[in-house]
Amino acid sequence: MKRIALLGATGSIGRQALEIVAAHPDLELVAAASGSQEISGLAPLTQVGGDLTELLERAEPDLVLNAVVGFAGAAATLWALEQGVDLALANKESLVAAGELALAARRRGGGLLLPVDSEHSAAFQCLEGRPSETVEGLVLTASGGPFFGRGRAELEEVTPEEALEHPTWSMGPKITVDSATLANKGLELIEAHYLFGLPYDRLEVVIHPTSVVHALVRFRDGASLAHLGYPDMRVPISFALTYPERAATPLSPLDLASGPALEFSAPDLETFPLLATARQAGELGGTYPCAYNAANEVAVEAFLRGRLPFLAIAETVEAVLGSVDGTPARDLDDLTTADREARRLAERALQPA
Ligand SMILES: NC(=O)c1ccc[n+]([C@@H]2O[C@H](COP(=O)([O-])OP(=O)(O)OC[C@H]3O[C@@H](n4cnc5c(N)ncnc54)[C@H](OP(=O)(O)O)[C@@H]3O)[C@@H](O)[C@H]2O)c1
């Protein structure tokens, strides 16, 4: 039996994870947490809000699936990495924000870090067992989101309802808006850097509207390995929860003869600048990625509440990155301070002049 603690049990990833756990006799849900929705009875131990690490201490899980949205998941990610408890990570924001701190905790703890993000799960599978010197680079695919193909002038008036209409994935509101701005791919670029130890100049993003190819790894001999499948998060969730077993799922295999479109193009960085901004924040290192994430969280929330136009999300993040000093965090307290400061600056940038 693998004892699972599920953080973010009421969300899009959380609900799909519950389906996987229920279908697998060797997975036991020992703890579940949400932010505000009631979940009593879902698992032997449940918690709504509060300190997630207290719940994890009591639950003694074999694996933590962190499916919380945003920086709120950071303490739990660091806890699992430090304790050497295997971590299935959907909460990319925590790895982006914690960066080197998370890697140091992982080295000390020695547990597995299994990506749940579909692109990173795909890359993990293509890279598994390959000597690092044979790897040239990694390509992450992006659907392009609901506004793929539009120019800046066509995005001035877009509403939250339009941004929440994702063409291929059904996800929580924050990541759906991030997909529309390409901030999600920016966060994923930084996530890939920390997960796979590749420098940014060997990480590439291409737009692939049908989301059938999830990632591709280029090798030094000219060969590339790609991971293909229909866009369904139950595949990477199941892969992470049952690793290394790769348990069966009830999902259809890819039908290539039906002709799924395999088209690719370069991202439009002028219309969607948050992808390039993430790359810059990642290259700067320290707490710049933490500030990028925090400012983006504040701006997305403001956009969803109708307080901020769509294009101003990127402007808010850029303004904050221009004001922070990016000093590396020594511990979670430092990181929390950097996150709070970036949020304060983002709130200030939202106020009318
Ligand atoms: N959805 C996807 O397909 C997908 C794909 C790849 C990666 N991800 C990543 O997975 C994470 C979750 O995404 P999602 O789409 O599942 O988001 P979501 O549907 O908005 O769900 C977020 C979950 O986090 C919980 N939560 C929020 N604040 C919390 C707190 N302080 N303590 C404990 N729980 C808290 C929410 O609880 P309440 O419901 O009670 O507020 C909810 O269960 C994100 O980092 C996202 O980037 C998602």
JSON list of N, CA and C in Angstrom, two decimals, residues 24-64:
[
{"chain": "A", "resi": 24, "resn": "HIS", "atom": "N", "xyz": [-7.27, 2.33, -7.94]},
{"chain": "A", "resi": 24, "resn": "HIS", "atom": "CA", "xyz": [-6.03, 1.59, -7.78]},
{"chain": "A", "resi": 24, "resn": "HIS", "atom": "C", "xyz": [-5.96, 0.97, -6.38]},
{"chain": "A", "resi": 25, "resn": "PRO", "atom": "N", "xyz": [-6.01, -0.36, -6.29]},
{"chain": "A", "resi": 25, "resn": "PRO", "atom": "CA", "xyz": [-6.07, -1.00, -4.95]},
{"chain": "A", "resi": 25, "resn": "PRO", "atom": "C", "xyz": [-4.82, -0.78, -4.10]},
{"chain": "A", "resi": 26, "resn": "ASP", "atom": "N", "xyz": [-3.69, -0.43, -4.71]},
{"chain": "A", "resi": 26, "resn": "ASP", "atom": "CA", "xyz": [-2.46, -0.25, -3.92]},
{"chain": "A", "resi": 26, "resn": "ASP", "atom": "C", "xyz": [-2.26, 1.18, -3.44]},
{"chain": "A", "resi": 27, "resn": "LEU", "atom": "N", "xyz": [-3.19, 2.08, -3.77]},
{"chain": "A", "resi": 27, "resn": "LEU", "atom": "CA", "xyz": [-3.07, 3.48, -3.32]},
{"chain": "A", "resi": 27, "resn": "LEU", "atom": "C", "xyz": [-4.10, 3.73, -2.21]},
{"chain": "A", "resi": 28, "resn": "GLU", "atom": "N", "xyz": [-3.62, 4.30, -1.10]},
{"chain": "A", "resi": 28, "resn": "GLU", "atom": "CA", "xyz": [-4.51, 4.57, 0.04]},
{"chain": "A", "resi": 28, "resn": "GLU", "atom": "C", "xyz": [-4.45, 6.06, 0.36]},
{"chain": "A", "resi": 29, "resn": "LEU", "atom": "N", "xyz": [-5.60, 6.71, 0.37]},
{"chain": "A", "resi": 29, "resn": "LEU", "atom": "CA", "xyz": [-5.63, 8.15, 0.69]},
{"chain": "A", "resi": 29, "resn": "LEU", "atom": "C", "xyz": [-5.63, 8.29, 2.21]},
{"chain": "A", "resi": 30, "resn": "VAL", "atom": "N", "xyz": [-4.53, 8.81, 2.78]},
{"chain": "A", "resi": 30, "resn": "VAL", "atom": "CA", "xyz": [-4.47, 8.93, 4.24]},
{"chain": "A", "resi": 30, "resn": "VAL", "atom": "C", "xyz": [-4.76, 10.35, 4.72]},
{"chain": "A", "resi": 31, "resn": "ALA", "atom": "N", "xyz": [-4.64, 11.33, 3.83]},
{"chain": "A", "resi": 31, "resn": "ALA", "atom": "CA", "xyz": [-4.89, 12.72, 4.23]},
{"chain": "A", "resi": 31, "resn": "ALA", "atom": "C", "xyz": [-5.28, 13.54, 3.02]},
{"chain": "A", "resi": 32, "resn": "ALA", "atom": "N", "xyz": [-6.13, 14.54, 3.25]},
{"chain": "A", "resi": 32, "resn": "ALA", "atom": "CA", "xyz": [-6.54, 15.43, 2.16]},
{"chain": "A", "resi": 32, "resn": "ALA", "atom": "C", "xyz": [-6.68, 16.83, 2.72]},
{"chain": "A", "resi": 33, "resn": "ALA", "atom": "N", "xyz": [-6.36, 17.81, 1.90]},
{"chain": "A", "resi": 33, "resn": "ALA", "atom": "CA", "xyz": [-6.47, 19.20, 2.33]},
{"chain": "A", "resi": 33, "resn": "ALA", "atom": "C", "xyz": [-7.07, 20.04, 1.21]},
{"chain": "A", "resi": 34, "resn": "SER", "atom": "N", "xyz": [-7.78, 21.09, 1.63]},
{"chain": "A", "resi": 34, "resn": "SER", "atom": "CA", "xyz": [-8.31, 22.08, 0.68]},
{"chain": "A", "resi": 34, "resn": "SER", "atom": "C", "xyz": [-8.02, 23.45, 1.26]},
{"chain": "A", "resi": 35, "resn": "GLY", "atom": "N", "xyz": [-8.35, 24.50, 0.48]},
{"chain": "A", "resi": 35, "resn": "GLY", "atom": "CA", "xyz": [-8.12, 25.85, 0.98]},
{"chain": "A", "resi": 35, "resn": "GLY", "atom": "C", "xyz": [-9.31, 26.38, 1.76]},
{"chain": "A", "resi": 36, "resn": "SER", "atom": "N", "xyz": [-10.52, 26.17, 1.24]},
{"chain": "A", "resi": 36, "resn": "SER", "atom": "CA", "xyz": [-11.70, 26.71, 1.91]},
{"chain": "A", "resi": 36, "resn": "SER", "atom": "C", "xyz": [-12.92, 25.78, 1.84]},
{"chain": "A", "resi": 37, "resn": "GLN", "atom": "N", "xyz": [-12.96, 24.90, 0.84]},
{"chain": "A", "resi": 37, "resn": "GLN", "atom": "CA", "xyz": [-14.14, 24.03, 0.72]},
{"chain": "A", "resi": 37, "resn": "GLN", "atom": "C", "xyz": [-14.11, 22.89, 1.72]},
{"chain": "A", "resi": 38, "resn": "GLU", "atom": "N", "xyz": [-15.28, 22.54, 2.23]},
{"chain": "A", "resi": 38, "resn": "GLU", "atom": "CA", "xyz": [-15.41, 21.47, 3.23]},
{"chain": "A", "resi": 38, "resn": "GLU", "atom": "C", "xyz": [-15.06, 20.11, 2.61]},
{"chain": "A", "resi": 39, "resn": "ILE", "atom": "N", "xyz": [-14.25, 19.30, 3.30]},
{"chain": "A", "resi": 39, "resn": "ILE", "atom": "CA", "xyz": [-13.87, 17.97, 2.75]},
{"chain": "A", "resi": 39, "resn": "ILE", "atom": "C", "xyz": [-13.91, 16.88, 3.82]},
{"chain": "A", "resi": 40, "resn": "SER", "atom": "N", "xyz": [-14.63, 17.13, 4.92]},
{"chain": "A", "resi": 40, "resn": "SER", "atom": "CA", "xyz": [-14.63, 16.12, 5.98]},
{"chain": "A", "resi": 40, "resn": "SER", "atom": "C", "xyz": [-15.15, 14.79, 5.43]},
{"chain": "A", "resi": 41, "resn": "GLY", "atom": "N", "xyz": [-14.50, 13.70, 5.86]},
{"chain": "A", "resi": 41, "resn": "GLY", "atom": "CA", "xyz": [-14.91, 12.37, 5.42]},
{"chain": "A", "resi": 41, "resn": "GLY", "atom": "C", "xyz": [-14.19, 11.90, 4.16]},
{"chain": "A", "resi": 42, "resn": "LEU", "atom": "N", "xyz": [-13.50, 12.79, 3.49]},
{"chain": "A", "resi": 42, "resn": "LEU", "atom": "CA", "xyz": [-12.82, 12.41, 2.24]},
{"chain": "A", "resi": 42, "resn": "LEU", "atom": "C", "xyz": [-11.63, 11.46, 2.50]},
{"chain": "A", "resi": 43, "resn": "ALA", "atom": "N", "xyz": [-10.99, 11.64, 3.66]},
{"chain": "A", "resi": 43, "resn": "ALA", "atom": "CA", "xyz": [-9.82, 10.82, 4.02]},
{"chain": "A", "resi": 43, "resn": "ALA", "atom": "C", "xyz": [-9.80, 10.72, 5.55]},
{"chain": "A", "resi": 44, "resn": "PRO", "atom": "N", "xyz": [-9.03, 9.77, 6.11]},
{"chain": "A", "resi": 44, "resn": "PRO", "atom": "CA", "xyz": [-8.95, 9.68, 7.58]},
{"chain": "A", "resi": 44, "resn": "PRO", "atom": "C", "xyz": [-8.55, 11.00, 8.23]},
{"chain": "A", "resi": 45, "resn": "LEU", "atom": "N", "xyz": [-7.63, 11.73, 7.61]},
{"chain": "A", "resi": 45, "resn": "LEU", "atom": "CA", "xyz": [-7.25, 13.06, 8.12]},
{"chain": "A", "resi": 45, "resn": "LEU", "atom": "C", "xyz": [-7.59, 14.09, 7.07]},
{"chain": "A", "resi": 46, "resn": "THR", "atom": "N", "xyz": [-8.32, 15.12, 7.46]},
{"chain": "A", "resi": 46, "resn": "THR", "atom": "CA", "xyz": [-8.62, 16.20, 6.50]},
{"chain": "A", "resi": 46, "resn": "THR", "atom": "C", "xyz": [-8.32, 17.55, 7.16]},
{"chain": "A", "resi": 47, "resn": "GLN", "atom": "N", "xyz": [-8.05, 18.53, 6.32]},
{"chain": "A", "resi": 47, "resn": "GLN", "atom": "CA", "xyz": [-7.77, 19.88, 6.83]},
{"chain": "A", "resi": 47, "resn": "GLN", "atom": "C", "xyz": [-8.20, 20.91, 5.79]},
{"chain": "A", "resi": 48, "resn": "VAL", "atom": "N", "xyz": [-8.86, 21.94, 6.28]},
{"chain": "A", "resi": 48, "resn": "VAL", "atom": "CA", "xyz": [-9.28, 23.04, 5.40]},
{"chain": "A", "resi": 48, "resn": "VAL", "atom": "C", "xyz": [-8.46, 24.27, 5.80]},
{"chain": "A", "resi": 49, "resn": "GLY", "atom": "N", "xyz": [-7.62, 24.73, 4.89]},
{"chain": "A", "resi": 49, "resn": "GLY", "atom": "CA", "xyz": [-6.75, 25.87, 5.20]},
{"chain": "A", "resi": 49, "resn": "GLY", "atom": "C", "xyz": [-5.72, 25.50, 6.25]},
{"chain": "A", "resi": 50, "resn": "GLY", "atom": "N", "xyz": [-5.03, 26.48, 6.78]},
{"chain": "A", "resi": 50, "resn": "GLY", "atom": "CA", "xyz": [-4.06, 26.25, 7.85]},
{"chain": "A", "resi": 50, "resn": "GLY", "atom": "C", "xyz": [-2.73, 25.73, 7.34]},
{"chain": "A", "resi": 51, "resn": "ASP", "atom": "N", "xyz": [-1.90, 25.29, 8.30]},
{"chain": "A", "resi": 51, "resn": "ASP", "atom": "CA", "xyz": [-0.53, 24.87, 8.00]},
{"chain": "A", "resi": 51, "resn": "ASP", "atom": "C", "xyz": [-0.52, 23.44, 7.45]},
{"chain": "A", "resi": 52, "resn": "LEU", "atom": "N", "xyz": [-0.19, 23.31, 6.17]},
{"chain": "A", "resi": 52, "resn": "LEU", "atom": "CA", "xyz": [-0.25, 21.99, 5.53]},
{"chain": "A", "resi": 52, "resn": "LEU", "atom": "C", "xyz": [0.82, 21.04, 6.08]},
{"chain": "A", "resi": 53, "resn": "THR", "atom": "N", "xyz": [1.92, 21.60, 6.57]},
{"chain": "A", "resi": 53, "resn": "THR", "atom": "CA", "xyz": [3.00, 20.72, 7.06]},
{"chain": "A", "resi": 53, "resn": "THR", "atom": "C", "xyz": [2.58, 20.01, 8.36]},
{"chain": "A", "resi": 54, "resn": "GLU", "atom": "N", "xyz": [1.69, 20.64, 9.13]},
{"chain": "A", "resi": 54, "resn": "GLU", "atom": "CA", "xyz": [1.18, 19.96, 10.35]},
{"chain": "A", "resi": 54, "resn": "GLU", "atom": "C", "xyz": [0.39, 18.73, 9.98]},
{"chain": "A", "resi": 55, "resn": "LEU", "atom": "N", "xyz": [-0.42, 18.88, 8.94]},
{"chain": "A", "resi": 55, "resn": "LEU", "atom": "CA", "xyz": [-1.21, 17.73, 8.46]},
{"chain": "A", "resi": 55, "resn": "LEU", "atom": "C", "xyz": [-0.28, 16.63, 7.97]},
{"chain": "A", "resi": 56, "resn": "LEU", "atom": "N", "xyz": [0.75, 17.01, 7.23]},
{"chain": "A", "resi": 56, "resn": "LEU", "atom": "CA", "xyz": [1.67, 16.01, 6.67]},
{"chain": "A", "resi": 56, "resn": "LEU", "atom": "C", "xyz": [2.44, 15.29, 7.78]},
{"chain": "A", "resi": 57, "resn": "GLU", "atom": "N", "xyz": [2.84, 16.05, 8.82]},
{"chain": "A", "resi": 57, "resn": "GLU", "atom": "CA", "xyz": [3.52, 15.42, 9.98]},
{"chain": "A", "resi": 57, "resn": "GLU", "atom": "C", "xyz": [2.65, 14.32, 10.57]},
{"chain": "A", "resi": 58, "resn": "ARG", "atom": "N", "xyz": [1.37, 14.63, 10.74]},
{"chain": "A", "resi": 58, "resn": "ARG", "atom": "CA", "xyz": [0.46, 13.66, 11.37]},
{"chain": "A", "resi": 58, "resn": "ARG", "atom": "C", "xyz": [0.17, 12.49, 10.45]},
{"chain": "A", "resi": 59, "resn": "ALA", "atom": "N", "xyz": [0.10, 12.76, 9.14]},
{"chain": "A", "resi": 59, "resn": "ALA", "atom": "CA", "xyz": [-0.35, 11.72, 8.18]},
{"chain": "A", "resi": 59, "resn": "ALA", "atom": "C", "xyz": [0.74, 10.69, 7.87]},
{"chain": "A", "resi": 60, "resn": "GLU", "atom": "N", "xyz": [1.99, 11.06, 8.01]},
{"chain": "A", "resi": 60, "resn": "GLU", "atom": "CA", "xyz": [3.11, 10.18, 7.67]},
{"chain": "A", "resi": 60, "resn": "GLU", "atom": "C", "xyz": [2.91, 9.48, 6.32]},
{"chain": "A", "resi": 61, "resn": "PRO", "atom": "N", "xyz": [2.76, 10.26, 5.26]},
{"chain": "A", "resi": 61, "resn": "PRO", "atom": "CA", "xyz": [2.50, 9.64, 3.95]},
{"chain": "A", "resi": 61, "resn": "PRO", "atom": "C", "xyz": [3.76, 9.07, 3.32]},
{"chain": "A", "resi": 62, "resn": "ASP", "atom": "N", "xyz": [3.57, 8.15, 2.35]},
{"chain": "A", "resi": 62, "resn": "ASP", "atom": "CA", "xyz": [4.69, 7.70, 1.52]},
{"chain": "A", "resi": 62, "resn": "ASP", "atom": "C", "xyz": [4.90, 8.66, 0.37]},
{"chain": "A", "resi": 63, "resn": "LEU", "atom": "N", "xyz": [3.79, 9.31, -0.04]},
{"chain": "A", "resi": 63, "resn": "LEU", "atom": "CA", "xyz": [3.88, 10.24, -1.18]},
{"chain": "A", "resi": 63, "resn": "LEU", "atom": "C", "xyz": [2.91, 11.40, -0.96]},
{"chain": "A", "resi": 64, "resn": "VAL", "atom": "N", "xyz": [3.39, 12.60, -1.23]},
{"chain": "A", "resi": 64, "resn": "VAL", "atom": "CA", "xyz": [2.54, 13.81, -1.17]},
{"chain": "A", "resi": 64, "resn": "VAL", "atom": "C", "xyz": [2.24, 14.22, -2.60]}
]
